[in-house]
Amino acid sequence: LQGEHGEMLGLVQLSTAMMPIYSEILETWISFSAIGLVMLLMSILASVIVARQIAVPVKNLTTTSEQIAAGRLDERVSPAGPNEIRRLGLAFNRMTERVQEMIAQQREFVDNAAHELRSPLTSLSLRIEMLQTRAKNNAELTEHYLGQMENEVGYLQRMVDHLLALATV
C-alpha cells in the first residue's frame, strides 16, 4: 500500500490453495483423453466398416474371376460395394458375356469349316474308291474321275487359302 506521497505503508498478500486448480487441470486432461480415445475407437470402427465395404466385393470379384479363368463362363459377378467396384463388376460381366459370344462364334465357324471340308473330302474318297474298283482298266473313266478329283482339290486349296487369310486378320 502506498501513502499520499508515494511512501510504502505496507503489503497485502493474497493466496489461494492450488489443489483445486490442479484438480481442475487434471479433470480437463482426463476429459480430453477420454474424448480422444472415443474418437480414435470410432475412427477405427469406421475404417473397418469402409474397408469391409471395399474388400468383400473385391474378394467376390476375385473369386468369380478365378472361376471364369478355370473355364466356368456361366459365372457372373454380383455388383456390390462402392460405385467404382459395382462398375468394375458390371464391366467384368459384360466382358465375360462377350467372351462367351466369341467362343460360340468360333465354334460355329469351326463347325461350318469342318462341314465344308468334309464334303469335298468325302467326294475325293469316293472317287478314289471308284478308281480302285471300277476304273482299273478304263482310261476314259480314270480321266473323268481324275478331272473331278482335281476340281475338288482346287476347291479344298481355295478354302484353305481363305481360312489362312481369315486367320491373319
JSON list of C-alpha atoms in Angstrom, two decimals:
[
{"chain": "A", "resi": 1, "resn": "LEU", "atom": "CA", "xyz": [0.00, 0.00, 0.00]},
{"chain": "A", "resi": 2, "resn": "GLN", "atom": "CA", "xyz": [1.26, 3.47, -0.73]},
{"chain": "A", "resi": 3, "resn": "GLY", "atom": "CA", "xyz": [0.65, 6.66, 1.12]},
{"chain": "A", "resi": 4, "resn": "GLU", "atom": "CA", "xyz": [-0.28, 10.05, -0.20]},
{"chain": "A", "resi": 5, "resn": "HIS", "atom": "CA", "xyz": [3.25, 10.95, -1.00]},
{"chain": "A", "resi": 6, "resn": "GLY", "atom": "CA", "xyz": [4.22, 7.65, -2.57]},
{"chain": "A", "resi": 7, "resn": "GLU", "atom": "CA", "xyz": [5.73, 6.11, 0.53]},
{"chain": "A", "resi": 8, "resn": "MET", "atom": "CA", "xyz": [5.12, 2.46, 1.21]},
{"chain": "A", "resi": 9, "resn": "LEU", "atom": "CA", "xyz": [2.78, 1.88, 4.06]},
{"chain": "A", "resi": 10, "resn": "GLY", "atom": "CA", "xyz": [2.53, -1.87, 3.95]},
{"chain": "A", "resi": 11, "resn": "LEU", "atom": "CA", "xyz": [1.99, -5.03, 1.87]},
{"chain": "A", "resi": 12, "resn": "VAL", "atom": "CA", "xyz": [-1.10, -7.11, 1.36]},
{"chain": "A", "resi": 13, "resn": "GLN", "atom": "CA", "xyz": [-0.59, -10.71, 0.37]},
{"chain": "A", "resi": 14, "resn": "LEU", "atom": "CA", "xyz": [-3.39, -12.82, -1.06]},
{"chain": "A", "resi": 15, "resn": "SER", "atom": "CA", "xyz": [-3.16, -16.53, -1.59]},
{"chain": "A", "resi": 16, "resn": "THR", "atom": "CA", "xyz": [-5.38, -19.34, -2.66]},
{"chain": "A", "resi": 17, "resn": "ALA", "atom": "CA", "xyz": [-4.99, -23.07, -2.46]},
{"chain": "A", "resi": 18, "resn": "MET", "atom": "CA", "xyz": [-3.52, -24.57, -5.63]},
{"chain": "A", "resi": 19, "resn": "MET", "atom": "CA", "xyz": [-5.09, -28.02, -5.12]},
{"chain": "A", "resi": 20, "resn": "PRO", "atom": "CA", "xyz": [-8.48, -27.08, -6.66]},
{"chain": "A", "resi": 21, "resn": "ILE", "atom": "CA", "xyz": [-6.69, -25.61, -9.70]},
{"chain": "A", "resi": 22, "resn": "TYR", "atom": "CA", "xyz": [-4.54, -28.70, -10.13]},
{"chain": "A", "resi": 23, "resn": "SER", "atom": "CA", "xyz": [-7.63, -30.85, -9.74]},
{"chain": "A", "resi": 24, "resn": "GLU", "atom": "CA", "xyz": [-9.45, -28.86, -12.44]},
{"chain": "A", "resi": 25, "resn": "ILE", "atom": "CA", "xyz": [-6.46, -29.21, -14.83]},
{"chain": "A", "resi": 26, "resn": "LEU", "atom": "CA", "xyz": [-6.36, -32.97, -14.19]},
{"chain": "A", "resi": 27, "resn": "GLU", "atom": "CA", "xyz": [-10.12, -33.32, -14.88]},
{"chain": "A", "resi": 28, "resn": "THR", "atom": "CA", "xyz": [-9.71, -31.37, -18.12]},
{"chain": "A", "resi": 29, "resn": "TRP", "atom": "CA", "xyz": [-6.86, -33.64, -19.26]},
{"chain": "A", "resi": 30, "resn": "ILE", "atom": "CA", "xyz": [-8.86, -36.73, -18.36]},
{"chain": "A", "resi": 31, "resn": "SER", "atom": "CA", "xyz": [-11.87, -35.41, -20.33]},
{"chain": "A", "resi": 32, "resn": "PHE", "atom": "CA", "xyz": [-9.70, -34.61, -23.37]},
{"chain": "A", "resi": 33, "resn": "SER", "atom": "CA", "xyz": [-8.05, -38.03, -23.18]},
{"chain": "A", "resi": 34, "resn": "ALA", "atom": "CA", "xyz": [-11.42, -39.82, -22.92]},
{"chain": "A", "resi": 35, "resn": "ILE", "atom": "CA", "xyz": [-12.81, -37.84, -25.87]},
{"chain": "A", "resi": 36, "resn": "GLY", "atom": "CA", "xyz": [-9.66, -38.57, -27.87]},
{"chain": "A", "resi": 37, "resn": "LEU", "atom": "CA", "xyz": [-9.89, -42.28, -27.06]},
{"chain": "A", "resi": 38, "resn": "VAL", "atom": "CA", "xyz": [-13.57, -42.41, -28.06]},
{"chain": "A", "resi": 39, "resn": "MET", "atom": "CA", "xyz": [-12.78, -40.59, -31.32]},
{"chain": "A", "resi": 40, "resn": "LEU", "atom": "CA", "xyz": [-9.89, -42.97, -32.00]},
{"chain": "A", "resi": 41, "resn": "LEU", "atom": "CA", "xyz": [-12.14, -46.01, -31.45]},
{"chain": "A", "resi": 42, "resn": "MET", "atom": "CA", "xyz": [-14.85, -44.51, -33.66]},
{"chain": "A", "resi": 43, "resn": "SER", "atom": "CA", "xyz": [-12.26, -43.83, -36.39]},
{"chain": "A", "resi": 44, "resn": "ILE", "atom": "CA", "xyz": [-11.00, -47.40, -36.20]},
{"chain": "A", "resi": 45, "resn": "LEU", "atom": "CA", "xyz": [-14.57, -48.75, -36.37]},
{"chain": "A", "resi": 46, "resn": "ALA", "atom": "CA", "xyz": [-15.42, -46.51, -39.34]},
{"chain": "A", "resi": 47, "resn": "SER", "atom": "CA", "xyz": [-12.20, -47.59, -41.09]},
{"chain": "A", "resi": 48, "resn": "VAL", "atom": "CA", "xyz": [-13.02, -51.26, -40.59]},
{"chain": "A", "resi": 49, "resn": "ILE", "atom": "CA", "xyz": [-16.54, -50.77, -41.93]},
{"chain": "A", "resi": 50, "resn": "VAL", "atom": "CA", "xyz": [-15.31, -48.89, -45.01]},
{"chain": "A", "resi": 51, "resn": "ALA", "atom": "CA", "xyz": [-12.55, -51.44, -45.60]},
{"chain": "A", "resi": 52, "resn": "ARG", "atom": "CA", "xyz": [-15.06, -54.30, -45.45]},
{"chain": "A", "resi": 53, "resn": "GLN", "atom": "CA", "xyz": [-17.38, -52.50, -47.88]},
{"chain": "A", "resi": 54, "resn": "ILE", "atom": "CA", "xyz": [-14.50, -52.43, -50.34]},
{"chain": "A", "resi": 55, "resn": "ALA", "atom": "CA", "xyz": [-12.71, -55.69, -49.51]},
{"chain": "A", "resi": 56, "resn": "VAL", "atom": "CA", "xyz": [-15.73, -58.03, -49.59]},
{"chain": "A", "resi": 57, "resn": "PRO", "atom": "CA", "xyz": [-16.86, -57.05, -53.13]},
{"chain": "A", "resi": 58, "resn": "VAL", "atom": "CA", "xyz": [-13.25, -57.17, -54.37]},
{"chain": "A", "resi": 59, "resn": "LYS", "atom": "CA", "xyz": [-12.88, -60.64, -52.84]},
{"chain": "A", "resi": 60, "resn": "ASN", "atom": "CA", "xyz": [-16.10, -61.78, -54.56]},
{"chain": "A", "resi": 61, "resn": "LEU", "atom": "CA", "xyz": [-14.87, -60.32, -57.86]},
{"chain": "A", "resi": 62, "resn": "THR", "atom": "CA", "xyz": [-11.56, -62.13, -57.46]},
{"chain": "A", "resi": 63, "resn": "THR", "atom": "CA", "xyz": [-13.25, -65.45, -56.63]},
{"chain": "A", "resi": 64, "resn": "THR", "atom": "CA", "xyz": [-15.61, -65.17, -59.60]},
{"chain": "A", "resi": 65, "resn": "SER", "atom": "CA", "xyz": [-12.78, -64.21, -61.97]},
{"chain": "A", "resi": 66, "resn": "GLU", "atom": "CA", "xyz": [-10.80, -67.24, -60.83]},
{"chain": "A", "resi": 67, "resn": "GLN", "atom": "CA", "xyz": [-13.81, -69.47, -61.54]},
{"chain": "A", "resi": 68, "resn": "ILE", "atom": "CA", "xyz": [-14.20, -67.93, -65.00]},
{"chain": "A", "resi": 69, "resn": "ALA", "atom": "CA", "xyz": [-10.48, -68.37, -65.66]},
{"chain": "A", "resi": 70, "resn": "ALA", "atom": "CA", "xyz": [-10.95, -72.05, -64.74]},
{"chain": "A", "resi": 71, "resn": "GLY", "atom": "CA", "xyz": [-13.49, -72.35, -67.59]},
{"chain": "A", "resi": 72, "resn": "ARG", "atom": "CA", "xyz": [-16.82, -71.76, -65.84]},
{"chain": "A", "resi": 73, "resn": "LEU", "atom": "CA", "xyz": [-18.00, -68.98, -68.16]},
{"chain": "A", "resi": 74, "resn": "ASP", "atom": "CA", "xyz": [-21.55, -69.08, -66.79]},
{"chain": "A", "resi": 75, "resn": "GLU", "atom": "CA", "xyz": [-20.38, -67.44, -63.54]},
{"chain": "A", "resi": 76, "resn": "ARG", "atom": "CA", "xyz": [-21.24, -63.77, -63.02]},
{"chain": "A", "resi": 77, "resn": "VAL", "atom": "CA", "xyz": [-20.22, -61.12, -60.52]},
{"chain": "A", "resi": 78, "resn": "SER", "atom": "CA", "xyz": [-22.90, -59.71, -58.20]},
{"chain": "A", "resi": 79, "resn": "PRO", "atom": "CA", "xyz": [-22.09, -55.99, -58.31]},
{"chain": "A", "resi": 80, "resn": "ALA", "atom": "CA", "xyz": [-21.90, -54.60, -54.77]},
{"chain": "A", "resi": 81, "resn": "GLY", "atom": "CA", "xyz": [-19.94, -52.10, -52.75]},
{"chain": "A", "resi": 82, "resn": "PRO", "atom": "CA", "xyz": [-18.86, -48.60, -53.72]},
{"chain": "A", "resi": 83, "resn": "ASN", "atom": "CA", "xyz": [-19.81, -47.25, -57.14]},
{"chain": "A", "resi": 84, "resn": "GLU", "atom": "CA", "xyz": [-16.40, -47.95, -58.68]},
{"chain": "A", "resi": 85, "resn": "ILE", "atom": "CA", "xyz": [-16.48, -51.60, -57.55]},
{"chain": "A", "resi": 86, "resn": "ARG", "atom": "CA", "xyz": [-20.05, -52.02, -58.89]},
{"chain": "A", "resi": 87, "resn": "ARG", "atom": "CA", "xyz": [-19.00, -50.54, -62.24]},
{"chain": "A", "resi": 88, "resn": "LEU", "atom": "CA", "xyz": [-16.00, -52.87, -62.33]},
{"chain": "A", "resi": 89, "resn": "GLY", "atom": "CA", "xyz": [-18.29, -55.85, -61.65]},
{"chain": "A", "resi": 90, "resn": "LEU", "atom": "CA", "xyz": [-20.70, -54.83, -64.42]},
{"chain": "A", "resi": 91, "resn": "ALA", "atom": "CA", "xyz": [-17.83, -54.35, -66.86]},
{"chain": "A", "resi": 92, "resn": "PHE", "atom": "CA", "xyz": [-16.45, -57.75, -65.87]},
{"chain": "A", "resi": 93, "resn": "ASN", "atom": "CA", "xyz": [-19.86, -59.36, -66.55]},
{"chain": "A", "resi": 94, "resn": "ARG", "atom": "CA", "xyz": [-20.06, -57.67, -69.98]},
{"chain": "A", "resi": 95, "resn": "MET", "atom": "CA", "xyz": [-16.55, -58.87, -70.79]},
{"chain": "A", "resi": 96, "resn": "THR", "atom": "CA", "xyz": [-17.44, -62.44, -69.80]},
{"chain": "A", "resi": 97, "resn": "GLU", "atom": "CA", "xyz": [-20.58, -62.34, -71.96]},
{"chain": "A", "resi": 98, "resn": "ARG", "atom": "CA", "xyz": [-18.52, -61.08, -74.89]},
{"chain": "A", "resi": 99, "resn": "VAL", "atom": "CA", "xyz": [-16.01, -63.89, -74.43]},
{"chain": "A", "resi": 100, "resn": "GLN", "atom": "CA", "xyz": [-18.88, -66.40, -74.41]},
{"chain": "A", "resi": 101, "resn": "GLU", "atom": "CA", "xyz": [-20.25, -64.90, -77.63]},
{"chain": "A", "resi": 102, "resn": "MET", "atom": "CA", "xyz": [-16.83, -65.06, -79.27]},
{"chain": "A", "resi": 103, "resn": "ILE", "atom": "CA", "xyz": [-16.37, -68.69, -78.24]},
{"chain": "A", "resi": 104, "resn": "ALA", "atom": "CA", "xyz": [-19.82, -69.54, -79.62]},
{"chain": "A", "resi": 105, "resn": "GLN", "atom": "CA", "xyz": [-18.98, -67.78, -82.90]},
{"chain": "A", "resi": 106, "resn": "GLN", "atom": "CA", "xyz": [-15.65, -69.60, -83.07]},
{"chain": "A", "resi": 107, "resn": "ARG", "atom": "CA", "xyz": [-17.36, -72.96, -82.50]},
{"chain": "A", "resi": 108, "resn": "GLU", "atom": "CA", "xyz": [-19.93, -72.19, -85.18]},
{"chain": "A", "resi": 109, "resn": "PHE", "atom": "CA", "xyz": [-17.17, -71.18, -87.58]},
{"chain": "A", "resi": 110, "resn": "VAL", "atom": "CA", "xyz": [-15.20, -74.36, -86.90]},
{"chain": "A", "resi": 111, "resn": "ASP", "atom": "CA", "xyz": [-18.35, -76.47, -87.34]},
{"chain": "A", "resi": 112, "resn": "ASN", "atom": "CA", "xyz": [-19.08, -74.77, -90.67]},
{"chain": "A", "resi": 113, "resn": "ALA", "atom": "CA", "xyz": [-15.48, -75.10, -91.82]},
{"chain": "A", "resi": 114, "resn": "ALA", "atom": "CA", "xyz": [-15.41, -78.78, -90.87]},
{"chain": "A", "resi": 115, "resn": "HIS", "atom": "CA", "xyz": [-18.64, -79.36, -92.80]},
{"chain": "A", "resi": 116, "resn": "GLU", "atom": "CA", "xyz": [-17.30, -77.51, -95.84]},
{"chain": "A", "resi": 117, "resn": "LEU", "atom": "CA", "xyz": [-14.12, -79.58, -95.76]},
{"chain": "A", "resi": 118, "resn": "ARG", "atom": "CA", "xyz": [-15.90, -82.87, -95.16]},
{"chain": "A", "resi": 119, "resn": "SER", "atom": "CA", "xyz": [-17.95, -82.72, -98.38]},
{"chain": "A", "resi": 120, "resn": "PRO", "atom": "CA", "xyz": [-15.02, -82.47, -100.84]},
{"chain": "A", "resi": 121, "resn": "LEU", "atom": "CA", "xyz": [-13.00, -84.98, -98.83]},
{"chain": "A", "resi": 122, "resn": "THR", "atom": "CA", "xyz": [-15.89, -87.46, -98.99]},
{"chain": "A", "resi": 123, "resn": "SER", "atom": "CA", "xyz": [-16.18, -86.83, -102.70]},
{"chain": "A", "resi": 124, "resn": "LEU", "atom": "CA", "xyz": [-12.44, -87.44, -103.17]},
{"chain": "A", "resi": 125, "resn": "SER", "atom": "CA", "xyz": [-12.61, -90.60, -101.11]},
{"chain": "A", "resi": 126, "resn": "LEU", "atom": "CA", "xyz": [-15.48, -91.96, -103.20]},
{"chain": "A", "resi": 127, "resn": "ARG", "atom": "CA", "xyz": [-13.72, -91.18, -106.47]},
{"chain": "A", "resi": 128, "resn": "ILE", "atom": "CA", "xyz": [-10.52, -92.85, -105.26]},
{"chain": "A", "resi": 129, "resn": "GLU", "atom": "CA", "xyz": [-12.57, -95.91, -104.36]},
{"chain": "A", "resi": 130, "resn": "MET", "atom": "CA", "xyz": [-14.19, -95.87, -107.81]},
{"chain": "A", "resi": 131, "resn": "LEU", "atom": "CA", "xyz": [-10.77, -95.64, -109.44]},
{"chain": "A", "resi": 132, "resn": "GLN", "atom": "CA", "xyz": [-9.52, -98.57, -107.40]},
{"chain": "A", "resi": 133, "resn": "THR", "atom": "CA", "xyz": [-12.51, -100.80, -108.04]},
{"chain": "A", "resi": 134, "resn": "ARG", "atom": "CA", "xyz": [-14.12, -99.91, -111.37]},
{"chain": "A", "resi": 135, "resn": "ALA", "atom": "CA", "xyz": [-11.74, -97.87, -113.46]},
{"chain": "A", "resi": 136, "resn": "LYS", "atom": "CA", "xyz": [-8.60, -100.01, -113.27]},
{"chain": "A", "resi": 137, "resn": "ASN", "atom": "CA", "xyz": [-8.55, -100.77, -116.98]},
{"chain": "A", "resi": 138, "resn": "ASN", "atom": "CA", "xyz": [-10.75, -97.94, -118.24]},
{"chain": "A", "resi": 139, "resn": "ALA", "atom": "CA", "xyz": [-8.63, -94.90, -119.23]},
{"chain": "A", "resi": 140, "resn": "GLU", "atom": "CA", "xyz": [-11.64, -92.74, -120.11]},
{"chain": "A", "resi": 141, "resn": "LEU", "atom": "CA", "xyz": [-13.30, -93.33, -116.71]},
{"chain": "A", "resi": 142, "resn": "THR", "atom": "CA", "xyz": [-9.95, -92.79, -114.96]},
{"chain": "A", "resi": 143, "resn": "GLU", "atom": "CA", "xyz": [-9.52, -89.43, -116.74]},
{"chain": "A", "resi": 144, "resn": "HIS", "atom": "CA", "xyz": [-13.07, -88.44, -115.83]},
{"chain": "A", "resi": 145, "resn": "TYR", "atom": "CA", "xyz": [-12.58, -89.20, -112.11]},
{"chain": "A", "resi": 146, "resn": "LEU", "atom": "CA", "xyz": [-9.11, -87.61, -112.06]},
{"chain": "A", "resi": 147, "resn": "GLY", "atom": "CA", "xyz": [-10.59, -84.40, -113.53]},
{"chain": "A", "resi": 148, "resn": "GLN", "atom": "CA", "xyz": [-13.30, -84.34, -110.85]},
{"chain": "A", "resi": 149, "resn": "MET", "atom": "CA", "xyz": [-10.69, -85.01, -108.18]},
{"chain": "A", "resi": 150, "resn": "GLU", "atom": "CA", "xyz": [-8.56, -82.17, -109.48]},
{"chain": "A", "resi": 151, "resn": "ASN", "atom": "CA", "xyz": [-11.56, -79.83, -109.20]},
{"chain": "A", "resi": 152, "resn": "GLU", "atom": "CA", "xyz": [-12.19, -80.97, -105.61]},
{"chain": "A", "resi": 153, "resn": "VAL", "atom": "CA", "xyz": [-8.52, -80.48, -104.68]},
{"chain": "A", "resi": 154, "resn": "GLY", "atom": "CA", "xyz": [-8.64, -76.97, -106.20]},
{"chain": "A", "resi": 155, "resn": "TYR", "atom": "CA", "xyz": [-11.76, -76.23, -104.15]},
{"chain": "A", "resi": 156, "resn": "LEU", "atom": "CA", "xyz": [-10.04, -77.50, -101.00]},
{"chain": "A", "resi": 157, "resn": "GLN", "atom": "CA", "xyz": [-6.96, -75.41, -101.75]},
{"chain": "A", "resi": 158, "resn": "ARG", "atom": "CA", "xyz": [-9.04, -72.25, -102.20]},
{"chain": "A", "resi": 159, "resn": "MET", "atom": "CA", "xyz": [-10.90, -72.97, -98.96]},
{"chain": "A", "resi": 160, "resn": "VAL", "atom": "CA", "xyz": [-7.65, -73.48, -97.05]},
{"chain": "A", "resi": 161, "resn": "ASP", "atom": "CA", "xyz": [-6.27, -70.23, -98.54]},
{"chain": "A", "resi": 162, "resn": "HIS", "atom": "CA", "xyz": [-9.40, -68.40, -97.39]},
{"chain": "A", "resi": 163, "resn": "LEU", "atom": "CA", "xyz": [-9.11, -69.90, -93.91]},
{"chain": "A", "resi": 164, "resn": "LEU", "atom": "CA", "xyz": [-5.47, -68.84, -93.70]},
{"chain": "A", "resi": 165, "resn": "ALA", "atom": "CA", "xyz": [-6.40, -65.33, -94.85]},
{"chain": "A", "resi": 166, "resn": "LEU", "atom": "CA", "xyz": [-9.07, -65.16, -92.14]},
{"chain": "A", "resi": 167, "resn": "ALA", "atom": "CA", "xyz": [-6.58, -66.34, -89.55]},
{"chain": "A", "resi": 168, "resn": "THR", "atom": "CA", "xyz": [-4.26, -63.41, -90.31]},
{"chain": "A", "resi": 169, "resn": "VAL", "atom": "CA", "xyz": [-6.99, -60.74, -89.88]}
]
